[in-house]
mmCIF file of C-alpha atoms in Angstrom:
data_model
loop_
_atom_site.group_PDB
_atom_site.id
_atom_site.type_symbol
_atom_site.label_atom_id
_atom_site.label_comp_id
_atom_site.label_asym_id
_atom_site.label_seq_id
_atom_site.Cartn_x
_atom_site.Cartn_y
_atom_site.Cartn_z
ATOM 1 C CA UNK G 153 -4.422 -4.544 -1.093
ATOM 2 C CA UNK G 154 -2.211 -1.746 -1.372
ATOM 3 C CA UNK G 155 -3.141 1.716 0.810
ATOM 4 C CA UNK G 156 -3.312 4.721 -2.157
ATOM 5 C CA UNK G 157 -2.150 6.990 0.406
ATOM 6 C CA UNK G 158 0.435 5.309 1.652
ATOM 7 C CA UNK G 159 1.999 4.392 -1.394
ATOM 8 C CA UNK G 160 1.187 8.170 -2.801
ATOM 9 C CA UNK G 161 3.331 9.569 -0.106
ATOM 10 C CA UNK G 162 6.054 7.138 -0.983
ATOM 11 C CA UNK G 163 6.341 7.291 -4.289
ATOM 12 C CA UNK G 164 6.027 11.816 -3.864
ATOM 13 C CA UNK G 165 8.663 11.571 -0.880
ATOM 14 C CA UNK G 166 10.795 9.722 -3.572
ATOM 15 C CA UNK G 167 10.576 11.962 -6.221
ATOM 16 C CA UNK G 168 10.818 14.662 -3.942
ATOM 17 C CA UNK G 169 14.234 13.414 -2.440
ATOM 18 C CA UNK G 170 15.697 12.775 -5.870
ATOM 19 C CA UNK G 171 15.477 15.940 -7.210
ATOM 20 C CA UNK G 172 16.280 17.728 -3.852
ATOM 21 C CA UNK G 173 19.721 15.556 -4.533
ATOM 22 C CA UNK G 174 20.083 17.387 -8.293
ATOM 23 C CA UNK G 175 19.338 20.663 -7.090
ATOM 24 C CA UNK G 176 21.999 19.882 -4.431
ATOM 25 C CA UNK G 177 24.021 19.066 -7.533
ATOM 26 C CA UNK G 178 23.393 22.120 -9.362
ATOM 27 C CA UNK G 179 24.130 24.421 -6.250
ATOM 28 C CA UNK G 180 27.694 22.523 -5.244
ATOM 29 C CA UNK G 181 29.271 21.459 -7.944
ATOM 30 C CA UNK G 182 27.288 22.799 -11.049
ATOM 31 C CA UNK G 183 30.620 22.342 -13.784
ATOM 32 C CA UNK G 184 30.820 18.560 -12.815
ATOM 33 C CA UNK G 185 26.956 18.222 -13.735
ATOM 34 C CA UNK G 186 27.308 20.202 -16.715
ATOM 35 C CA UNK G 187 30.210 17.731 -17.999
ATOM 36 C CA UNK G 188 28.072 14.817 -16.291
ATOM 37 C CA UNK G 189 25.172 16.246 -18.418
ATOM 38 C CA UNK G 190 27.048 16.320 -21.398
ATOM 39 C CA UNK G 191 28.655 13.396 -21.605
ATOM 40 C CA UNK G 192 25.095 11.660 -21.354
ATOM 41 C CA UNK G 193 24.103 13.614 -24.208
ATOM 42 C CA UNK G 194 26.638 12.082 -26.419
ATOM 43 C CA UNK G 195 26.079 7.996 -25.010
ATOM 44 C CA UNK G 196 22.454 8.771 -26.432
ATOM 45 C CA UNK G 197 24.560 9.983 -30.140
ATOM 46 C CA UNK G 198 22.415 13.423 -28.836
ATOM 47 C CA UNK G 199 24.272 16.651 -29.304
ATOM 48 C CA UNK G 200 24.578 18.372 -25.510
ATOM 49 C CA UNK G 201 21.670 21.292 -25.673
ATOM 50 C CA UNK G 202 20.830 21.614 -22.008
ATOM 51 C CA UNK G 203 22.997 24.247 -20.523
ATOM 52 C CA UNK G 204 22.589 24.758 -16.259
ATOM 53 C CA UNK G 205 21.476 27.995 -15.210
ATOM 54 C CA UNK G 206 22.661 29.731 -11.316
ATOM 55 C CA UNK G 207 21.049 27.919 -8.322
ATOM 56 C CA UNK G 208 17.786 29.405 -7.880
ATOM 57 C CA UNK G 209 15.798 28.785 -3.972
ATOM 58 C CA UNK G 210 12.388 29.407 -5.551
ATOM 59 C CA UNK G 211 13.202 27.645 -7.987
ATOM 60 C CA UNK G 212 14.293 24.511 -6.163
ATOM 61 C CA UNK G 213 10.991 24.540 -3.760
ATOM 62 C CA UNK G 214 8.476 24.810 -6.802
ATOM 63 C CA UNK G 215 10.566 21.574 -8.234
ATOM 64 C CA UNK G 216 10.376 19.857 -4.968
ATOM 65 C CA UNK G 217 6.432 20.680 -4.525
ATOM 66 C CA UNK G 218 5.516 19.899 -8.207
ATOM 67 C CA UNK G 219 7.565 16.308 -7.755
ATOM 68 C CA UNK G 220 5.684 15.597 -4.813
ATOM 69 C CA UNK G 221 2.329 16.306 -5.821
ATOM 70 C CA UNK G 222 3.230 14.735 -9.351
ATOM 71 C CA UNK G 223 4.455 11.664 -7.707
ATOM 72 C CA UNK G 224 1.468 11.223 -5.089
ATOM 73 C CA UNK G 225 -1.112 11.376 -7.711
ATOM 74 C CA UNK G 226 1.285 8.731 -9.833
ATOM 75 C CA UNK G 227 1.242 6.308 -6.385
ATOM 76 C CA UNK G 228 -2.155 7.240 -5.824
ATOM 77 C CA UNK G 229 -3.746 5.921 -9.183
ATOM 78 C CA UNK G 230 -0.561 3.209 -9.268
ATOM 79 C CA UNK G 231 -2.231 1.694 -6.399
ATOM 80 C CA UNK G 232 -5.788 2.119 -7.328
ATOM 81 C CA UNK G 233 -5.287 0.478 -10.137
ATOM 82 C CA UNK G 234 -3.453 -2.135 -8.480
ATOM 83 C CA UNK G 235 -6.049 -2.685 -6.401
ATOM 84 C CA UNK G 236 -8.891 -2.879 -8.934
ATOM 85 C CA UNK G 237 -6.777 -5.726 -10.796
ATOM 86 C CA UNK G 238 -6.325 -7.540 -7.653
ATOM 87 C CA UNK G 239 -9.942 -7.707 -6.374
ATOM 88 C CA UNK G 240 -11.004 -11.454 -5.075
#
């Protein structure tokens, strides 16, 4: 039986450190992501359309806090369901 909470927290902590680690990205090095962007634009045959914008703190937090909450509820009902499939 998997704990919803736990797993919640893991799978929001996740999320939450991945894009931490692009927003880290974007304020560092933001050309390099822009040609890293790019470039996986064209292996999909897309045409690049996404275009960075200037580092932005508020910005960053709301992402963080939306991921989070986002990927809690995601764990949450991940492991819910989990459990209801696994009952004995």
């Amino acid at each position: 039986k998997l704990n919803k909470n736990k797993v919640g927290l893991a799978v929001g902590l996740f999320l939450a450190i991945v894009h931490a680690v692009w927003y880290l990205f974007i304020a560092v090095t933001p050309a390099n992501l822009q040609s890293f962007l790019d470039w996986v634009f064209k292996l999909h045959s897309l045409q690049p359309i996404c275009k960075l914008i200037a580092f932005n703190f508020v910005n960053a937090i709301l992402l963080l806090t939306v991921a989070f909450v986002f990927g809690y509820i995601f764990g949450w009902v991940f492991a819910w369901v989990h459990n209801l499939l696994h009952k004995k």
